[in-house]
Structure formats: C-alpha cells, structure tokens
Amino acid sequence: MFISRAAGWWVTGCLTLGVGLLLASQMPGSNGDPTVEERIVSIEDVRLGDRVDTDASSVAKQQAISTVDQRPYWDLQPVSADDWKAVKLQVSKDGDVFDVQLLRPNRWFLENEVVEGGQVHLELPEQSIDDPAEVMQIGDCPTLAPGRGRIVTGLISHVRGGILNLHVEELAKPIGVTSNHPFWSEDRQAFVTAGELKPGEHLQSGDKTVTLRRVDAVPGERRVYNLEVHGDHIYRVSCLGILVHNASAKTYPRDYQTKNTRQQSANYNSEGEARALARQKVGKNPVDVGDNKLRSQDGRWQYRAKPVDTNQNHVHLEKLDPVTGEVLENWHLNYPEGS
C-alpha cells in the first residue's frame, strides 16, 4: 500500500501478515524543498495517522465510497490532531476476537458516550460485525503524517481461516488475502472480491495493469489485517501498488427521547400491514442495534423487531436524528387485536 508516515513514511476482507504496502513519505530534498519518497512496509506495521496513496480513476473512487448522504460526517471533514482522538476497541464474536483501533473526532466520543471500560456499537459489514465493542483505551491523536494521500483512521486485526494466495505476474511472492477482500478488476471496471477473481483477470497497478496467474487456498488460520482510509477508502498493496478496497467502521448512536419527541399514531388493517410499513422505512439490510431494534443503514429509522416487545396492538416505529440518535418522532402503528 502507498503510505506516508510523519517520520518517513462506508470495504471488506483482510490481508495477511507481511503483505507489503507502498508508503509515500514527505522528506526534505537537497534544496530544502519537501519531496515524496516511497517505500514498502508490512501491513501489520501500519499505524493510525499514517498516510496512504489513494490515486485511482474516478470510476474506482466513486465505487469505493458511498454517496454523501450515506457517509458519516467524520469521513467528510479533515482529520485534525486538535480535536480527534484514538480509541482501542475489542469485539468478541463467535469465539473470535477483533482488535480495532480508530481515529474519531471529539464529537463522536461525546455523541456515542464513549468512555474507557464502556461499550459502543460497531458495524463492520465486511467482517460480519454488528455488535457491541468494549472500549479498551482512549488516547490522544497520534502525529499525522504530512504529504499527499489520505490518513489511516482505522486498523482491524483478527485470526481466521479462508485465506487465499493470489499469484500475480511480476511478484515473486503471492499476496495473502481473505476471500472477501475486493480488488479492482480492470476487465470488469469494478471491485471484485478475491474469491471471485479469475486467473487471467487484469488488476490495476499504478499506471498499468498486471495479470492474476492463479489463486491457491491456504490451509489453517492466519492473523489478518485491514485498514480504514479516510475519505477515499482505497489503498494499494505490494511493490506494484495493486488497488484494493478497505474496511469502514460505522457506529450508531444510542437512541433517546426528549420532551421535544413528537408522539404520533396511525391505524392499519392488520399487524402484517403495519410491519410492512415499518420494514419499508428501515429499508434493506437493517442493522441490529440491540434491545430488539432494527435501524436503517442511514440511521434515520428504527423499529422493534418482535411484537412481544409491546403489550398493545401496535408496531413501535421511531424517526431519529442519525447523528445524535435523538428520537424525533415516536410512532405507534396500530392494528386490530387478532388481525
């Protein structure tokens, strides 16, 4: 991956130990003016605040990011050491432990009530994480690398199987990767997961393409790594600078009612009709935010997933402020008993 380190240096799967990333460091030149120096580091040595080269075609960049409405506010504002902090999180899921480090603005910590020893809900779709995360440590924002490229705002690591070795022309060693990590396919003009890539497919490498020779399955488990890259959500791996997509950690604030919450109701002919409206509001692939609540991907609507949650004949639907979690409208979608 292309990275810049101060001292010289809304995606998917992970890369294995030792996969190289190409870094671009801003160093003083012979005439005193800063110059960019590129070097390779292993993915496990990347740190929060490092900077990665995200040069790519407009088509690739557009596919890598969500629309502005879908992207969290911190992804649209500059990373600043003055009002951003680092946080270490840990998620335990199905016997697996995910170690997560994030850079987030102070506002995020306040809105999500993030404190050491507490919890915050974390969503990493590519890792199948939609669970509470333990807050292990909160610290100051590290030194941010100068120069071009985008800041690394997230590091994710865990142990898993299902590893593939991608053998690419001009590379002496294969790229170790999980099957669900997306690579940019020049042939399809799309990000394609490693497990779906075909031998002979062309991958984007700097200002040229390289050919995927073969894909081998790797037995056993390995520690794997992924990054969250601010703004562009792409980076480059190996000395060839092969373009890949990154992971993105999304969190949802806790919902809460205030004296300004509007209490609303609407009548329906049946429970099924009321629930159909609630499902329509939360849209496809709703997020389980706990307490039996399903929330829309954009954080604007949520409803109680099970009827046993209420003792009356209504479906509980809430309209939220997606940033703060404040309940703006509390709807009871009423239906006749026994319908």
CSV table of C-alpha atoms in Angstrom, one decimal:
chain,number,residue,atom,x,y,z
A,1,MET,CA,0.0,0.0,0.0
A,2,PHE,CA,1.2,3.5,-0.6
A,3,ILE,CA,1.7,5.2,2.9
A,4,SER,CA,3.2,8.3,4.3
A,5,ARG,CA,4.5,8.3,7.9
A,6,ALA,CA,5.5,11.5,9.7
A,7,ALA,CA,8.9,10.1,10.4
A,8,GLY,CA,9.4,8.8,6.9
A,9,TRP,CA,6.5,7.2,5.7
A,10,TRP,CA,-18.5,3.1,4.1
A,11,VAL,CA,-14.9,-2.5,2.2
A,12,THR,CA,-14.2,-5.8,3.2
A,13,GLY,CA,-11.7,-8.6,3.8
A,14,CYS,CA,-8.2,-8.6,5.2
A,15,LEU,CA,-4.6,-9.1,4.2
A,16,THR,CA,-2.2,-11.5,5.9
A,17,LEU,CA,0.9,-10.8,7.9
A,18,GLY,CA,3.8,-9.4,5.8
A,19,VAL,CA,1.8,-8.2,2.8
A,20,GLY,CA,3.7,-5.0,1.7
A,21,LEU,CA,2.2,-1.6,1.4
A,22,LEU,CA,3.9,1.2,-0.6
A,23,LEU,CA,4.3,4.3,1.5
A,24,ALA,CA,5.0,7.9,0.4
A,25,SER,CA,6.9,10.0,2.8
A,26,GLN,CA,7.4,13.7,2.7
A,27,MET,CA,11.2,14.2,3.2
A,28,PRO,CA,13.4,17.3,2.8
A,29,GLY,CA,15.1,17.4,-0.6
A,30,SER,CA,18.6,18.5,-1.4
A,31,ASN,CA,17.4,22.1,-2.0
A,32,GLY,CA,15.4,22.2,1.2
A,33,ASP,CA,12.0,21.7,-0.5
A,34,PRO,CA,9.9,18.7,0.5
A,35,THR,CA,10.0,15.7,-1.8
A,36,VAL,CA,7.9,12.5,-1.7
A,37,GLU,CA,9.8,9.2,-1.1
A,38,GLU,CA,8.1,5.9,-1.5
A,39,ARG,CA,8.9,2.7,0.5
A,40,ILE,CA,7.2,-0.5,1.4
A,41,VAL,CA,6.1,-1.5,4.9
A,42,SER,CA,4.2,-4.6,6.0
A,43,ILE,CA,0.5,-4.1,6.7
A,44,GLU,CA,1.0,-5.1,10.4
A,45,ASP,CA,3.4,-2.1,10.8
A,46,VAL,CA,0.9,0.5,9.6
A,47,ARG,CA,-0.2,2.9,12.3
A,48,LEU,CA,-3.1,5.3,12.8
A,49,GLY,CA,-2.1,8.7,11.3
A,50,ASP,CA,-0.1,7.2,8.5
A,51,ARG,CA,-0.9,8.4,5.1
A,52,VAL,CA,-1.7,6.2,2.0
A,53,ASP,CA,-1.7,7.0,-1.6
A,54,THR,CA,-5.2,6.7,-3.0
A,55,ASP,CA,-4.6,7.7,-6.6
A,56,ALA,CA,-7.2,5.9,-8.8
A,57,SER,CA,-9.6,6.5,-11.6
A,58,SER,CA,-12.7,8.5,-10.9
A,59,VAL,CA,-14.8,5.3,-11.6
A,60,ALA,CA,-12.9,3.3,-9.0
A,61,LYS,CA,-13.1,6.1,-6.4
A,62,GLN,CA,-16.8,6.6,-7.0
A,63,GLN,CA,-17.4,2.9,-6.5
A,64,ALA,CA,-15.3,2.9,-3.3
A,65,ILE,CA,-17.3,5.5,-1.5
A,66,SER,CA,-20.9,5.9,-0.6
A,67,THR,CA,-23.0,8.9,-1.5
A,68,VAL,CA,-22.5,12.0,0.7
A,69,ASP,CA,-25.8,11.3,2.4
A,70,GLN,CA,-24.7,7.8,3.4
A,71,ARG,CA,-21.2,8.7,4.6
A,72,PRO,CA,-20.7,9.6,8.3
A,73,TYR,CA,-19.9,13.2,9.0
A,74,TRP,CA,-16.3,12.4,10.2
A,75,ASP,CA,-15.5,11.0,6.8
A,76,LEU,CA,-16.3,14.3,5.2
A,77,GLN,CA,-14.2,16.6,7.5
A,78,PRO,CA,-10.4,16.9,7.7
A,79,VAL,CA,-8.6,14.8,10.3
A,80,SER,CA,-7.1,17.2,12.9
A,81,ALA,CA,-4.8,16.4,15.8
A,82,ASP,CA,-6.5,19.2,17.7
A,83,ASP,CA,-10.0,17.7,18.0
A,84,TRP,CA,-9.6,14.0,17.1
A,85,LYS,CA,-8.7,11.1,19.5
A,86,ALA,CA,-7.6,7.5,19.1
A,87,VAL,CA,-9.6,4.6,20.6
A,88,LYS,CA,-8.8,0.9,21.0
A,89,LEU,CA,-11.8,-1.4,20.9
A,90,GLN,CA,-12.3,-5.1,21.1
A,91,VAL,CA,-15.2,-7.2,19.8
A,92,SER,CA,-15.8,-10.8,20.8
A,93,LYS,CA,-17.9,-12.7,18.3
A,94,ASP,CA,-18.5,-16.4,17.8
A,95,GLY,CA,-15.2,-17.3,19.6
A,96,ASP,CA,-13.2,-14.7,17.5
A,97,VAL,CA,-11.6,-11.6,18.9
A,98,PHE,CA,-11.3,-8.5,16.7
A,99,ASP,CA,-8.8,-5.8,17.8
A,100,VAL,CA,-9.9,-2.4,16.4
A,101,GLN,CA,-8.2,1.0,16.5
A,102,LEU,CA,-10.0,4.1,15.3
A,103,LEU,CA,-9.4,7.8,14.9
A,104,ARG,CA,-12.5,9.8,15.5
A,105,PRO,CA,-13.4,13.5,16.3
A,106,ASN,CA,-14.2,14.5,19.8
A,107,ARG,CA,-17.8,15.0,18.8
A,108,TRP,CA,-18.1,11.2,18.0
A,109,PHE,CA,-16.9,10.3,21.6
A,110,LEU,CA,-19.4,12.7,23.1
A,111,GLU,CA,-22.4,11.6,21.0
A,112,ASN,CA,-21.7,7.9,21.5
A,113,GLU,CA,-20.8,8.3,25.2
A,114,VAL,CA,-17.5,6.5,24.5
A,115,VAL,CA,-15.6,6.0,27.8
A,116,GLU,CA,-12.9,3.6,28.8
A,117,GLY,CA,-14.4,0.5,30.2
A,118,GLY,CA,-17.7,1.1,28.4
A,119,GLN,CA,-19.2,-0.1,25.1
A,120,VAL,CA,-20.0,1.3,21.7
A,121,HIS,CA,-22.0,-0.4,19.0
A,122,LEU,CA,-19.7,-1.1,16.0
A,123,GLU,CA,-20.6,-2.1,12.5
A,124,LEU,CA,-18.1,-3.7,10.1
A,125,PRO,CA,-20.2,-5.4,7.4
A,126,GLU,CA,-17.1,-6.9,5.7
A,127,GLN,CA,-16.2,-8.7,9.0
A,128,SER,CA,-19.8,-9.6,9.8
A,129,ILE,CA,-19.5,-7.4,12.9
A,130,ASP,CA,-22.7,-5.6,14.1
A,131,ASP,CA,-22.1,-5.9,17.8
A,132,PRO,CA,-21.1,-4.1,21.0
A,133,ALA,CA,-17.4,-3.3,21.2
A,134,GLU,CA,-15.5,-3.0,24.5
A,135,VAL,CA,-13.7,0.3,24.9
A,136,MET,CA,-10.2,-0.7,26.0
A,137,GLN,CA,-8.3,2.6,25.8
A,138,ILE,CA,-8.7,6.2,24.7
A,139,GLY,CA,-5.7,8.3,23.8
A,140,ASP,CA,-4.5,11.5,22.1
A,141,CYS,CA,-4.5,11.7,18.3
A,142,PRO,CA,-1.1,10.5,17.1
A,143,THR,CA,1.2,12.6,14.9
A,144,LEU,CA,-0.4,12.8,11.5
A,145,ALA,CA,1.8,12.2,8.5
A,146,PRO,CA,2.4,15.1,6.2
A,147,GLY,CA,2.3,14.9,2.4
A,148,ARG,CA,-0.1,13.6,-0.2
A,149,GLY,CA,-2.7,10.8,0.2
A,150,ARG,CA,-5.2,10.0,2.9
A,151,ILE,CA,-4.9,9.4,6.6
A,152,VAL,CA,-5.4,5.9,8.0
A,153,THR,CA,-8.2,6.2,10.5
A,154,GLY,CA,-8.8,2.5,11.3
A,155,LEU,CA,-6.9,-0.7,12.0
A,156,ILE,CA,-8.6,-4.1,12.3
A,157,SER,CA,-6.9,-7.4,13.1
A,158,HIS,CA,-8.1,-10.9,14.0
A,159,VAL,CA,-7.3,-14.6,13.4
A,160,ARG,CA,-9.3,-16.5,10.8
A,161,GLY,CA,-9.2,-19.2,8.1
A,162,GLY,CA,-10.3,-19.0,4.5
A,163,ILE,CA,-7.1,-17.4,3.3
A,164,LEU,CA,-6.1,-17.2,-0.4
A,165,ASN,CA,-2.8,-16.7,-2.1
A,166,LEU,CA,-3.0,-14.5,-5.2
A,167,HIS,CA,-0.2,-15.2,-7.6
A,168,VAL,CA,0.3,-12.1,-9.8
A,169,GLU,CA,2.8,-11.5,-12.6
A,170,GLU,CA,5.9,-9.6,-11.7
A,171,LEU,CA,5.5,-10.5,-8.0
A,172,ALA,CA,8.0,-13.1,-6.6
A,173,LYS,CA,5.6,-13.9,-3.6
A,174,PRO,CA,1.8,-14.2,-3.6
A,175,ILE,CA,-0.5,-11.7,-1.9
A,176,GLY,CA,-2.2,-13.4,1.1
A,177,VAL,CA,-5.7,-12.2,1.4
A,178,THR,CA,-9.2,-13.3,2.7
A,179,SER,CA,-11.6,-14.4,0.1
A,180,ASN,CA,-13.9,-11.4,0.6
A,181,HIS,CA,-11.3,-8.6,0.1
A,182,PRO,CA,-12.1,-6.6,-3.0
A,183,PHE,CA,-9.5,-5.9,-5.7
A,184,TRP,CA,-10.1,-3.5,-8.6
A,185,SER,CA,-10.6,-5.5,-11.8
A,186,GLU,CA,-9.7,-3.6,-14.9
A,187,ASP,CA,-11.7,-6.1,-17.0
A,188,ARG,CA,-15.0,-5.6,-15.1
A,189,GLN,CA,-14.3,-2.0,-14.0
A,190,ALA,CA,-15.5,-2.9,-10.6
A,191,PHE,CA,-14.2,-4.0,-7.2
A,192,VAL,CA,-14.3,-7.8,-7.1
A,193,THR,CA,-13.7,-10.0,-4.0
A,194,ALA,CA,-10.6,-12.1,-4.2
A,195,GLY,CA,-12.6,-15.3,-4.1
A,196,GLU,CA,-14.4,-14.3,-7.3
A,197,LEU,CA,-11.3,-13.2,-9.3
A,198,LYS,CA,-10.4,-15.5,-12.2
A,199,PRO,CA,-6.9,-16.4,-13.5
A,200,GLY,CA,-6.1,-14.2,-16.4
A,201,GLU,CA,-8.0,-11.2,-14.9
A,202,HIS,CA,-6.2,-7.9,-15.0
A,203,LEU,CA,-5.7,-5.9,-11.8
A,204,GLN,CA,-5.0,-2.2,-11.6
A,205,SER,CA,-1.3,-1.5,-10.7
A,206,GLY,CA,-0.3,2.2,-10.7
A,207,ASP,CA,-0.5,3.4,-14.3
A,208,LYS,CA,-0.6,-0.1,-15.8
A,209,THR,CA,-2.3,-3.5,-15.3
A,210,VAL,CA,-0.9,-6.8,-14.1
A,211,THR,CA,-2.4,-10.3,-14.7
A,212,LEU,CA,-3.6,-12.7,-12.0
A,213,ARG,CA,-1.9,-16.0,-12.7
A,214,ARG,CA,-3.6,-18.3,-10.2
A,215,VAL,CA,-5.4,-18.5,-6.9
A,216,ASP,CA,-4.5,-21.0,-4.2
A,217,ALA,CA,-6.3,-21.8,-0.9
A,218,VAL,CA,-4.1,-21.6,2.2
A,219,PRO,CA,-4.8,-24.2,4.9
A,220,GLY,CA,-5.2,-23.3,8.6
A,221,GLU,CA,-5.7,-19.9,10.2
A,222,ARG,CA,-3.7,-16.7,10.0
A,223,ARG,CA,-3.7,-13.3,11.6
A,224,VAL,CA,-5.2,-10.9,9.1
A,225,TYR,CA,-5.3,-7.1,8.9
A,226,ASN,CA,-7.3,-4.4,7.2
A,227,LEU,CA,-7.4,-0.6,7.3
A,228,GLU,CA,-9.9,2.2,7.2
A,229,VAL,CA,-8.7,5.0,5.0
A,230,HIS,CA,-10.3,8.4,5.5
A,231,GLY,CA,-12.3,9.8,2.6
A,232,ASP,CA,-11.4,7.6,-0.3
A,233,HIS,CA,-11.5,4.1,1.3
A,234,ILE,CA,-9.0,2.5,-1.0
A,235,TYR,CA,-5.3,1.7,-0.8
A,236,ARG,CA,-2.5,-0.1,-2.7
A,237,VAL,CA,-0.7,-3.3,-1.9
A,238,SER,CA,2.7,-4.8,-2.8
A,239,CYS,CA,5.5,-3.1,-4.6
A,240,LEU,CA,3.3,-3.0,-7.7
A,241,GLY,CA,0.7,-0.8,-6.0
A,242,ILE,CA,-2.3,-3.0,-6.7
A,243,LEU,CA,-5.6,-1.2,-5.9
A,244,VAL,CA,-7.8,-2.7,-3.2
A,245,HIS,CA,-10.8,-1.5,-1.2
A,246,ASN,CA,-10.7,-1.0,2.6
A,247,ALA,CA,-12.9,-1.7,5.6
A,248,SER,CA,-15.0,1.0,7.2
A,249,ALA,CA,-16.1,1.1,10.8
A,250,LYS,CA,-19.6,2.5,11.2
A,251,THR,CA,-21.2,3.2,14.5
A,252,TYR,CA,-24.7,4.2,15.5
A,253,PRO,CA,-25.5,6.5,18.4
A,254,ARG,CA,-27.9,5.4,21.2
A,255,ASP,CA,-31.4,6.4,20.7
A,256,TYR,CA,-33.1,8.6,23.3
A,257,GLN,CA,-36.4,10.5,23.7
A,258,THR,CA,-36.7,14.1,24.8
A,259,LYS,CA,-39.5,16.5,25.7
A,260,ASN,CA,-39.5,17.5,22.0
A,261,THR,CA,-40.1,14.0,20.8
A,262,ARG,CA,-43.4,14.0,18.8
A,263,GLN,CA,-45.8,11.2,19.8
A,264,GLN,CA,-47.6,10.0,16.6
A,265,SER,CA,-50.0,7.2,15.7
A,266,ALA,CA,-51.5,5.7,12.5
A,267,ASN,CA,-54.1,2.9,12.0
A,268,TYR,CA,-53.7,-0.2,9.9
A,269,ASN,CA,-56.0,-3.1,9.0
A,270,SER,CA,-53.6,-5.8,10.2
A,271,GLU,CA,-50.3,-6.4,12.0
A,272,GLY,CA,-48.8,-7.5,8.7
A,273,GLU,CA,-49.7,-4.2,7.1
A,274,ALA,CA,-48.2,-2.2,10.0
A,275,ARG,CA,-45.0,-4.2,9.9
A,276,ALA,CA,-44.7,-3.8,6.2
A,277,LEU,CA,-44.7,-0.1,6.6
A,278,ALA,CA,-42.0,-0.3,9.3
A,279,ARG,CA,-39.8,-2.6,7.2
A,280,GLN,CA,-40.2,-0.2,4.3
A,281,LYS,CA,-39.0,2.7,6.4
A,282,VAL,CA,-35.8,0.9,7.6
A,283,GLY,CA,-35.1,-0.4,4.1
A,284,LYS,CA,-32.8,-3.2,3.0
A,285,ASN,CA,-30.2,-4.8,5.3
A,286,PRO,CA,-31.2,-3.1,8.5
A,287,VAL,CA,-28.7,-3.0,11.4
A,288,ASP,CA,-29.4,-4.7,14.7
A,289,VAL,CA,-28.5,-2.0,17.3
A,290,GLY,CA,-29.6,-4.1,20.3
A,291,ASP,CA,-32.7,-4.0,22.5
A,292,ASN,CA,-34.6,-5.8,19.8
A,293,LYS,CA,-34.3,-2.8,17.5
A,294,LEU,CA,-33.6,-2.7,13.8
A,295,ARG,CA,-32.2,0.5,12.4
A,296,SER,CA,-31.9,1.7,8.8
A,297,GLN,CA,-28.4,1.9,7.2
A,298,ASP,CA,-28.6,5.7,7.2
A,299,GLY,CA,-29.6,5.8,10.9
A,300,ARG,CA,-32.9,7.6,10.3
A,301,TRP,CA,-35.5,5.0,11.2
A,302,GLN,CA,-35.8,2.0,13.5
A,303,TYR,CA,-38.5,-0.3,14.8
A,304,ARG,CA,-39.0,-3.1,17.3
A,305,ALA,CA,-38.4,-6.4,15.6
A,306,LYS,CA,-40.6,-8.6,17.7
A,307,PRO,CA,-44.2,-8.0,18.7
A,308,VAL,CA,-43.6,-9.4,22.2
A,309,ASP,CA,-41.7,-6.2,22.9
A,310,THR,CA,-45.0,-4.3,23.4
A,311,ASN,CA,-48.2,-5.3,25.3
A,312,GLN,CA,-50.5,-3.4,23.0
A,313,ASN,CA,-51.6,-3.9,19.4
A,314,HIS,CA,-49.1,-1.7,17.7
A,315,VAL,CA,-45.7,-1.7,15.9
A,316,HIS,CA,-43.2,0.7,17.5
A,317,LEU,CA,-41.5,2.9,14.8
A,318,GLU,CA,-39.1,5.8,15.5
A,319,LYS,CA,-37.7,8.5,13.4
A,320,LEU,CA,-34.2,9.5,14.5
A,321,ASP,CA,-31.6,12.2,14.2
A,322,PRO,CA,-28.9,10.0,12.5
A,323,VAL,CA,-26.0,11.9,14.1
A,324,THR,CA,-27.2,12.2,17.7
A,325,GLY,CA,-29.7,9.4,18.0
A,326,GLU,CA,-32.4,11.7,19.3
A,327,VAL,CA,-35.9,10.3,18.7
A,328,LEU,CA,-37.7,13.0,16.7
A,329,GLU,CA,-41.0,11.1,16.2
A,330,ASN,CA,-42.3,8.1,18.1
A,331,TRP,CA,-44.9,6.3,16.0
A,332,HIS,CA,-47.4,3.7,17.2
A,333,LEU,CA,-48.7,1.8,14.1
A,334,ASN,CA,-52.0,0.5,15.5
A,335,TYR,CA,-53.8,-2.6,14.2
A,336,PRO,CA,-56.9,-4.6,15.4
A,337,GLU,CA,-56.5,-7.3,18.0
A,338,GLY,CA,-56.2,-10.7,16.5
A,339,SER,CA,-55.6,-9.4,13.0
